[in-house]
Coordinates of C-alpha atoms in Angstrom, one line a residue:
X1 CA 17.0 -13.2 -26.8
X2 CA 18.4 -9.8 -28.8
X3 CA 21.1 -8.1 -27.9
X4 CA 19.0 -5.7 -26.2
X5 CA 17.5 -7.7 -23.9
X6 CA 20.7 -9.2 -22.9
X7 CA 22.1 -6.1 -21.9
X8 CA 19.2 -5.4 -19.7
X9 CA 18.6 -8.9 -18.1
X10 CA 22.5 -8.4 -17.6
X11 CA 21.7 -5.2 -15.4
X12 CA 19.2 -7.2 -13.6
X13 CA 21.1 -9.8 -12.7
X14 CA 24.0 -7.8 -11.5
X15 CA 21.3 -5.3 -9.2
X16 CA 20.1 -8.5 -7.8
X17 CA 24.2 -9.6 -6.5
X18 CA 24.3 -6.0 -5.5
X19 CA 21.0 -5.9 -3.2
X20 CA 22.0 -9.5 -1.9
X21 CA 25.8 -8.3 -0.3
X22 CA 23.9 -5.3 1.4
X23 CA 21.1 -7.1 2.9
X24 CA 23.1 -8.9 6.0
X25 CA 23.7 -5.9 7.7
X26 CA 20.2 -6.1 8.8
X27 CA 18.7 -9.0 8.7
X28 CA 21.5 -11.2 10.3
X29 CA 21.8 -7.9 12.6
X30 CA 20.5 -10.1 15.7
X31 CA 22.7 -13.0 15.5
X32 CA 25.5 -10.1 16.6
X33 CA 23.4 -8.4 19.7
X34 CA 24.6 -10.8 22.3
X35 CA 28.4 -11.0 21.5
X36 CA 28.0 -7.0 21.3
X37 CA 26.1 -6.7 24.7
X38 CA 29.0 -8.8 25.8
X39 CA 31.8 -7.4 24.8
X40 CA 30.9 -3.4 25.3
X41 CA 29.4 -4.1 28.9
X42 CA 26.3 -1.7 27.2
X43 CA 22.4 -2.8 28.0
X44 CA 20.5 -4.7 25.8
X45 CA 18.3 -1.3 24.9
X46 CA 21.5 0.8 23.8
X47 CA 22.7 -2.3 21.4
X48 CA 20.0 -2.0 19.7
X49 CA 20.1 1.9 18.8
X50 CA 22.0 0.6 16.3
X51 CA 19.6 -1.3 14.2
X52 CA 17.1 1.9 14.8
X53 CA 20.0 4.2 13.2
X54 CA 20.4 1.8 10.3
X55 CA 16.8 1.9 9.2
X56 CA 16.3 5.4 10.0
X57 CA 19.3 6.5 7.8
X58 CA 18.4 4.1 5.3
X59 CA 14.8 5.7 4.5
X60 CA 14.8 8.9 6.4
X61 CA 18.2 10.5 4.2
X62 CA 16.9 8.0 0.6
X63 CA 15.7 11.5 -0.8
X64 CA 19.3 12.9 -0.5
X65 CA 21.0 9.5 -1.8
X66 CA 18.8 9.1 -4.3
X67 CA 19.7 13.1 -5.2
X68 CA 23.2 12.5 -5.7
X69 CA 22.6 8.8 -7.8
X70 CA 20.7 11.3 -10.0
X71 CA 23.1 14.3 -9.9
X72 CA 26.6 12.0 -10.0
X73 CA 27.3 8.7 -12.0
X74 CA 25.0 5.3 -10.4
X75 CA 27.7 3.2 -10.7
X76 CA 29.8 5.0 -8.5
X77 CA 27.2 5.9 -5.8
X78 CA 26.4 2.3 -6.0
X79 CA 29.6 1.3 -5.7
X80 CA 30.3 3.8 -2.7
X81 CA 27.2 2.1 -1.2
X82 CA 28.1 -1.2 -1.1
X83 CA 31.7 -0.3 0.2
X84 CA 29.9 1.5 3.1
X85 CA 27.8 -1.4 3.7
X86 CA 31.0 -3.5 4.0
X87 CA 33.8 -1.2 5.9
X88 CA 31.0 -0.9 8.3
X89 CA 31.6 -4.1 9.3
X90 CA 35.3 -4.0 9.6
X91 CA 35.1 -0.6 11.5
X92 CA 32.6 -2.5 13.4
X93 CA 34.7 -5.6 13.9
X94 CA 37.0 -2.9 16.2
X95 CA 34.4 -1.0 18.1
X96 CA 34.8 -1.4 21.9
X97 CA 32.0 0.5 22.9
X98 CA 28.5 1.3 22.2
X99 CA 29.1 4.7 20.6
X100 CA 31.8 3.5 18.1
X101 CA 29.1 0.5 17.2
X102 CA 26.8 3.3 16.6
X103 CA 29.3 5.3 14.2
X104 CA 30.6 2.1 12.4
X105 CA 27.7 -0.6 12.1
X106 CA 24.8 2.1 12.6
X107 CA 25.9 5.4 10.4
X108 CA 28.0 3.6 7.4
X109 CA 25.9 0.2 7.3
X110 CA 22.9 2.2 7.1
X111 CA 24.2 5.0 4.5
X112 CA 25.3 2.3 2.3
X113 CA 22.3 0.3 2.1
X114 CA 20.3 3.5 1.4
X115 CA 21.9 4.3 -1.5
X116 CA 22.5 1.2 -3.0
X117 CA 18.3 -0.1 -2.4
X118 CA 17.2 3.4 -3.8
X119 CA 20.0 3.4 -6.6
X120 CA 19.3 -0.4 -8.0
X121 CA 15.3 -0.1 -7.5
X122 CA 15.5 3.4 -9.4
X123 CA 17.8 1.8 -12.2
X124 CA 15.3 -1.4 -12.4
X125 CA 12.5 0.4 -13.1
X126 CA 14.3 2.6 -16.0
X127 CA 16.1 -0.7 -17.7
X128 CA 12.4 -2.2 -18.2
X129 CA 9.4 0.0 -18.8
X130 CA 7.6 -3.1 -20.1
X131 CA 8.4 -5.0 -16.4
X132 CA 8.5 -2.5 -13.8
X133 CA 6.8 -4.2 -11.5
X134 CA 8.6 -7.6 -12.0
X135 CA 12.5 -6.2 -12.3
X136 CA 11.5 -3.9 -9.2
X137 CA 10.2 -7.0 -7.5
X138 CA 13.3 -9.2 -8.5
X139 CA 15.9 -7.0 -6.7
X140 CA 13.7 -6.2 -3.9
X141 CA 13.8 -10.1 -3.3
X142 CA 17.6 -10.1 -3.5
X143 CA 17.2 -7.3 -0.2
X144 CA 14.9 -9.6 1.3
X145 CA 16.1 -13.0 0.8
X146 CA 19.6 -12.3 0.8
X147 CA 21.0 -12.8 4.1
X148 CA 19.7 -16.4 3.6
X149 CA 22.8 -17.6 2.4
X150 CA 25.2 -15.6 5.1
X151 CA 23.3 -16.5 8.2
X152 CA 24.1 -20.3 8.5
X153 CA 27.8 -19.2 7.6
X154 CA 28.1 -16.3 9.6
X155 CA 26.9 -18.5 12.7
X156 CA 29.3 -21.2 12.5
X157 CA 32.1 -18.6 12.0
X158 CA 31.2 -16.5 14.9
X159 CA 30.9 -20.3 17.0
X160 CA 34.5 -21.4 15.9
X161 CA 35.9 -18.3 16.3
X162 CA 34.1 -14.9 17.6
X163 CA 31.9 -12.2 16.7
X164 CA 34.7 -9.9 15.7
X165 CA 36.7 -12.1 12.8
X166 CA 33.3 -12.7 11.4
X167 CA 32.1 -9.4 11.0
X168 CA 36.1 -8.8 9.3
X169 CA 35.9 -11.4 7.1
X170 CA 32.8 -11.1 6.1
X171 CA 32.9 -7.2 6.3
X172 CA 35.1 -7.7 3.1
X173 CA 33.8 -10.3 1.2
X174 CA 30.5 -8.5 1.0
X175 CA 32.0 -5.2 0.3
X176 CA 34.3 -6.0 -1.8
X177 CA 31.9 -8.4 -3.7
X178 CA 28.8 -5.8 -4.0
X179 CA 31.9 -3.0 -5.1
X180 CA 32.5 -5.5 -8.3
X181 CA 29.3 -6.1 -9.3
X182 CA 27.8 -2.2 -8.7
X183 CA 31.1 -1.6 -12.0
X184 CA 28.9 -3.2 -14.4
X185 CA 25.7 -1.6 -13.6
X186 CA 25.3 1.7 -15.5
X187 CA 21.4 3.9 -16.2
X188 CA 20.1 3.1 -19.9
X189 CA 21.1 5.2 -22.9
X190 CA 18.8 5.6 -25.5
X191 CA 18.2 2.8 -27.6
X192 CA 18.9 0.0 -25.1
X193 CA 15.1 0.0 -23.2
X194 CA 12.6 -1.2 -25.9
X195 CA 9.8 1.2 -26.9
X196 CA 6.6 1.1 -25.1
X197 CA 3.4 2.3 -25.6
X198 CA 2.5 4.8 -23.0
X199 CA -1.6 4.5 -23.5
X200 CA -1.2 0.4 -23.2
X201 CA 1.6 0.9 -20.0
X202 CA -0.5 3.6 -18.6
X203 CA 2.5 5.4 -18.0
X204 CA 3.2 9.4 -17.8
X205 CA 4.5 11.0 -21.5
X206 CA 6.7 13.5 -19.7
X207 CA 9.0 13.1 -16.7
X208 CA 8.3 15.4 -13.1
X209 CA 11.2 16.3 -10.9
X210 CA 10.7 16.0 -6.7
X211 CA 9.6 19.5 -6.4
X212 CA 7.1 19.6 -8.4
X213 CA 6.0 15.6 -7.6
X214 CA 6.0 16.7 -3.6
X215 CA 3.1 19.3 -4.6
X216 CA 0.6 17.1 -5.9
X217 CA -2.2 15.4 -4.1
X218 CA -1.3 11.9 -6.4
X219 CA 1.7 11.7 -4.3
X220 CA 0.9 12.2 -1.2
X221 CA -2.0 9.3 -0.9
X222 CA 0.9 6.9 -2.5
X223 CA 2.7 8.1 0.7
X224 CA 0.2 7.6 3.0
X225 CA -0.9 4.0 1.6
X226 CA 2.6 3.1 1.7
X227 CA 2.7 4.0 5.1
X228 CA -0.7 2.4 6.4
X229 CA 0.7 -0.6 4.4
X230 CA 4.1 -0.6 6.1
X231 CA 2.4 0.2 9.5
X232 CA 0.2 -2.4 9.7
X233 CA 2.7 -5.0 8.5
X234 CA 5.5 -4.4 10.7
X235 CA 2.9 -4.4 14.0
X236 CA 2.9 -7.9 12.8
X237 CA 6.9 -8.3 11.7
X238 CA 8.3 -6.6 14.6
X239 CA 6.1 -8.5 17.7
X240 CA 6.3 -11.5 15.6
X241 CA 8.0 -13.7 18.5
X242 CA 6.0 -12.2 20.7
X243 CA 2.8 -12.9 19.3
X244 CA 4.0 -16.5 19.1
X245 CA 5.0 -17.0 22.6
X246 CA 1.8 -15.1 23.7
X247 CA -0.5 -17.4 22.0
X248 CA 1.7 -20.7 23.1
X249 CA 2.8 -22.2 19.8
X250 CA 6.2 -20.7 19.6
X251 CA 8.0 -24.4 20.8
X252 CA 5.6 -26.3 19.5
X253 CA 6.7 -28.8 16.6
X254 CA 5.9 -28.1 12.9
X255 CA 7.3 -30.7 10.9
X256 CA 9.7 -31.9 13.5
X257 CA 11.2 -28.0 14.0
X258 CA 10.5 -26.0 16.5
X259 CA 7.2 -23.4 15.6
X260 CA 8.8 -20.2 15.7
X261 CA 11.9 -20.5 13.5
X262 CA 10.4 -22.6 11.2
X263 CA 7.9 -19.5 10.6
X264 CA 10.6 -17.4 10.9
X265 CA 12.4 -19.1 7.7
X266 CA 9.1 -19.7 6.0
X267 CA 8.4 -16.2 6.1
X268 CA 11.5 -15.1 4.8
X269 CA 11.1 -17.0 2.0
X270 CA 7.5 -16.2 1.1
X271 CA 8.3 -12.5 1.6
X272 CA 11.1 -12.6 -1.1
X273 CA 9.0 -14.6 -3.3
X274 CA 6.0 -12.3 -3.2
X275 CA 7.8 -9.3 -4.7
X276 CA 8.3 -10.5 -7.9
X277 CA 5.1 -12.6 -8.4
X278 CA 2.9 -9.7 -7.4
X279 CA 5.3 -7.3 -9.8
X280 CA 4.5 -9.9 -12.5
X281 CA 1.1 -9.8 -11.9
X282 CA 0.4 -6.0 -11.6
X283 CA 2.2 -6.1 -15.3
X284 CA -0.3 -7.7 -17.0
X285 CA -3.7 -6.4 -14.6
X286 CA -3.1 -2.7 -13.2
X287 CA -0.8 -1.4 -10.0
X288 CA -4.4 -0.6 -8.3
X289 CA -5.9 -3.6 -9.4
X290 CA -3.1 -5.5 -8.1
X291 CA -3.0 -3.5 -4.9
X292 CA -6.9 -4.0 -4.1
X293 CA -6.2 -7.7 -4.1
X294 CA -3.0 -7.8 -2.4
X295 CA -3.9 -5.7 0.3
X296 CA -7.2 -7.4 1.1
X297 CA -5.9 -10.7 1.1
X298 CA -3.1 -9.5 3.5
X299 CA -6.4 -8.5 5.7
X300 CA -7.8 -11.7 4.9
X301 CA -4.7 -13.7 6.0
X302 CA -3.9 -11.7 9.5
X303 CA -7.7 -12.5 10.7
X304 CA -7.1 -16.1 9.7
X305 CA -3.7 -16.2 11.5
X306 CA -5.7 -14.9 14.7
X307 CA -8.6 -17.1 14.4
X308 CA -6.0 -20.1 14.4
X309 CA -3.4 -18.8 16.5
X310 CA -3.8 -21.8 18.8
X311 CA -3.2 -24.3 16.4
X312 CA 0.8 -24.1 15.8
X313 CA 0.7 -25.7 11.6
X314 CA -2.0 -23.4 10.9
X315 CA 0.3 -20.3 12.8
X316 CA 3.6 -21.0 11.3
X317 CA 2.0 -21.5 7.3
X318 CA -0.6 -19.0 7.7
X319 CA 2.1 -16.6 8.8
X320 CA 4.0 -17.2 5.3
X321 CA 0.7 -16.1 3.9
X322 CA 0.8 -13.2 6.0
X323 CA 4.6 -12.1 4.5
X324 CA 3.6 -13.0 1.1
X325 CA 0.9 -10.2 1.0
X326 CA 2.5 -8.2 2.4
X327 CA 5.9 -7.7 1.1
X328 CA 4.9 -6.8 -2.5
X329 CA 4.6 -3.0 -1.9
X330 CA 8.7 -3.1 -2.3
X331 CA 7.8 -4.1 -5.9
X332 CA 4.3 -2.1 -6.7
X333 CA 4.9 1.5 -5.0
X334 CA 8.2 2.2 -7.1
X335 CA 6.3 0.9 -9.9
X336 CA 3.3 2.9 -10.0
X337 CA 5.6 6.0 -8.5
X338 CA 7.4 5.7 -12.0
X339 CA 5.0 4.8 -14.1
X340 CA 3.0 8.0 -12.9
X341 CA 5.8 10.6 -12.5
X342 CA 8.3 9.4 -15.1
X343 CA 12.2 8.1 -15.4
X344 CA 13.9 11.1 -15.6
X345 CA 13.8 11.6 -11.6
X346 CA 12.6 8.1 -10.6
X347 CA 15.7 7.4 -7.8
X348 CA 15.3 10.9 -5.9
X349 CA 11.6 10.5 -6.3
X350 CA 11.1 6.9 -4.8
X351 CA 13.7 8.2 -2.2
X352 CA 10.9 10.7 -1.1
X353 CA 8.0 7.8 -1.3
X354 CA 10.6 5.4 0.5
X355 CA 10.5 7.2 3.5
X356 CA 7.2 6.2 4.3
X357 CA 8.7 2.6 5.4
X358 CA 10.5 4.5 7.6
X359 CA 7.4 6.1 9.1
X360 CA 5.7 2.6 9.2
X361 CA 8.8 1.2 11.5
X362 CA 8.5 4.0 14.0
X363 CA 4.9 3.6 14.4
X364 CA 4.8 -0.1 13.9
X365 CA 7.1 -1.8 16.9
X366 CA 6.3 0.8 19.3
X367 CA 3.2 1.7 18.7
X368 CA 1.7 -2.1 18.7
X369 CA 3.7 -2.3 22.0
X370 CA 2.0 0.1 23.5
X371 CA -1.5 -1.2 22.0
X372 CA -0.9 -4.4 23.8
X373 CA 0.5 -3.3 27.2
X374 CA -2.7 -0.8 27.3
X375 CA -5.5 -4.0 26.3
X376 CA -3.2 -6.8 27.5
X377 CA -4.3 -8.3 24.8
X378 CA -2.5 -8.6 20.8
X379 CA -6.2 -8.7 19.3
X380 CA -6.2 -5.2 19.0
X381 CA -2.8 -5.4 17.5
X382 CA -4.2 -7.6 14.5
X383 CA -7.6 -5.5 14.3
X384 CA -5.6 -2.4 13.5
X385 CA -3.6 -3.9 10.9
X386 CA -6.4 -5.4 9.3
X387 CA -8.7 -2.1 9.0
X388 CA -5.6 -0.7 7.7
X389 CA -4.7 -3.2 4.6
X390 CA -8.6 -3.1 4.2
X391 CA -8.4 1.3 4.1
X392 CA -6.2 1.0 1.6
X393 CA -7.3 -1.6 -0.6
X394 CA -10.2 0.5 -0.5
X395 CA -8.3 3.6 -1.9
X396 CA -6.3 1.8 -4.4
X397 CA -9.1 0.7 -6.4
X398 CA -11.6 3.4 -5.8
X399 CA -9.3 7.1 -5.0
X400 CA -6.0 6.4 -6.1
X401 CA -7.1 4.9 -9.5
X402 CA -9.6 7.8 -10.5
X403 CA -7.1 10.2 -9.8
X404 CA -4.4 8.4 -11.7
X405 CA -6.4 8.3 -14.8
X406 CA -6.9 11.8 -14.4
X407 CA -3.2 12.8 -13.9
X408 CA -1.7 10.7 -16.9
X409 CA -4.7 12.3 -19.3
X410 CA -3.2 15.6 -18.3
X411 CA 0.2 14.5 -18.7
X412 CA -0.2 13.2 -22.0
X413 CA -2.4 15.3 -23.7
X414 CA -5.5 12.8 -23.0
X415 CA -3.8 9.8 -24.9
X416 CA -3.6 7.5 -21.9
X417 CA -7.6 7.0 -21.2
X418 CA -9.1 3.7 -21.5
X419 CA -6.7 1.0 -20.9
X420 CA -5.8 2.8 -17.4
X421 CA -8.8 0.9 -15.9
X422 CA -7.7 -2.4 -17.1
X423 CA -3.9 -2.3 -17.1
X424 CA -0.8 -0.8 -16.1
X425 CA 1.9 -2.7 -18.5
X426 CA 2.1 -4.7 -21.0
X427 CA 3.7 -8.4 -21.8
X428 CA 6.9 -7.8 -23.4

């Protein structure tokens, strides 16, 4: 390994530490409802605002962070990030009421991880050209798989002492550990990224800003496929436990464990996992390409999940299958974004595309809600996110692919033509 590639693998490894301190604050967010409920006197409904403000402010205001990782230095937004993430839990760790938990946990929590996800992604895909969709993919499993190591800790801490201490003490281990890692991270000067060939990468000769990005029709079907995709996976993610109770296998024993956390834990896992494998792959065979299979085998995996949703092995694996197709458009849609609009504004741009997860967790949880309470039934749940991952299989093979070709021909003077239908990146 060169010095060059040190560096870069360097900046890889040190994104990854970053998007691993900032994850907690919402995925270990429910082993804090109950102490919180508790101690504020609130209902459960106004507890959980504050998970709703943290993943509305994280993908609903990523445009305007990833603006001002672009406009000021991305090792100190970063670093501001992470130190949000964290003095949102000590500010937290005082709150006696529901509105402070909003202010502290809600607003800081959830503008600090929206800065630092859109800041590391964006600096991931600049560092390596050649592995977009793996680097992206790497640090998008740190987000995922992160709170992984906190949980078991955090819940024996909050057992032998209480809710409060922990989120202190943890509050500033996190911060202050994501704060010293975000120093070392800086955006690639030229010289340190290796040279690529843009008619092998299929990747845009010139760079286009938001404005100009926001008026094309190239974008806006990335936006809309990312939001199908994130629609029709969090109907699934977000009535998870419920679909498990429904169909009667969520106490059943898997390999001596109870069903439903054992899926739970699985699925984690698999959904990490999947964002760097499927980055990997869509390296070496095409983002669309890539994308076709993905999505269709997340189709294929939710109607096999139904058809054995009575059988609680067959529920609890199948369900990783489910996660690991599903969780790879945190590696492919900042990929292709990048590779088709360039690196000069690729945080503020994937801040725009971002906020479609943010439309998909509106419409997913409540919307499959009020699906089932209207059939009685979750079957119609699982049909709509099937025909959904199917739709846009369908378009990234046979609309977004065409019109890809057609944009990068434009934008480099017509160099980037036939290896667009075969590949995306090459093997470094």
């Amino acid at each position: 390994m060169d010095k060059l590639d040190r560096r870069r693998w360097l900046q890889l490894a040190l994104g990854l530490i970053v998007m691993m301190t900032i994850s907690s604050p919402q995925y270990v967010w429910t082993l804090f409802v109950k102490p919180f409920q508790a101690s504020t006197g609130a209902s459960l409904a106004a507890i959980q605002v504050t998970f709703t403000l943290i993943i509305v402010l994280q993908t609903f205001f990523s445009p305007v962070q990833g603006w001002l990782i672009d406009r000021f230095s991305a090792k100190l937004m970063i670093a501001i990030g992470t130190g949000l993430s964290g003095i949102g839990w000590v500010a937290a760790s005082y709150a006696d009421g529901h509105i402070g938990l909003y202010a502290t946990y809600g607003l800081l929590c959830g503008l600090g991880t929206g800065i630092v996800y859109v800041g590391i992604i964006g600096l991931m895909v600049r560092w390596f050209p050649d592995r977009r969709g793996f680097a992206a993919g790497v640090v998008a499993a740190g987000y995922g798989m992160g709170a992984m190591i906190t949980a078991f800790p955090i819940t024996d801490m909050i057992a032998a002492t209480d809710f409060r201490h922990t989120l202190l003490v943890f509050g500033c281990i996190l911060g202050g550990l994501g704060v010293l890692a975000s120093l070392g991270l800086r955006a690639p000067e030229p010289g340190d990224v290796p040279a690529v060939d843009l008619i092998a990468t299929a990747s845009a000769a010139s760079d286009t800003g938001p404005k100009e990005m926001l008026r094309t029709p190239l974008f806006w079907l990335m936006f809309a496929m990312m939001t199908m995709m994130a629609t029709g996976g969090l109907m699934v993610v977000a009535n998870f436990a419920n679909f498990a109770r429904a169909f009667g296998v969520a106490d059943a024993l898997v390999f001596g464990l109870a069903a439903l956390p054992f899926a739970l834990t699985f699925d984690r896992i698999t959904n990490g996992l999947t964002r760097p494998f499927f980055g990997w792959i869509s390296d070496r065979i095409g983002r669309e390409n890539t994308m076709s299979i993905a999505f269709a085998g997340e189709a294929a995996a939710i109607c096999l999940l139904l058809y054995n949703r009575q059988s609680p092995y067959a529920f609890a694996l199948l369900s990783g299958v489910v996660f690991f197709a599903w969780g790879e458009i945190f590696s492919l849609f900042p990929s292709i974004l990048t590779d088709t609009f360039g690196t000069k504004h690729a945080t503020t741009n994937y801040g725009f595309l971002y906020m479609a997860q943010g439309v998909g967790s509106l419409l997913g949880g409540p919307v499959a809600a009020l699906i089932h309470d209207a059939a009685g039934s979750w079957v119609p749940v699982f049909s709509i996110a099937v025909c959904l991952d199917l739709f846009t299989a369908i378009l990234a093979y046979f609309v977004l692919k065409p019109l890809r070709r057609n944009w990068l021909n434009g934008s480099s003077g017509g160099e980037a033509r036939s290896l667009v239908n075969n590949r995306t990146s090459v093997t470094a």
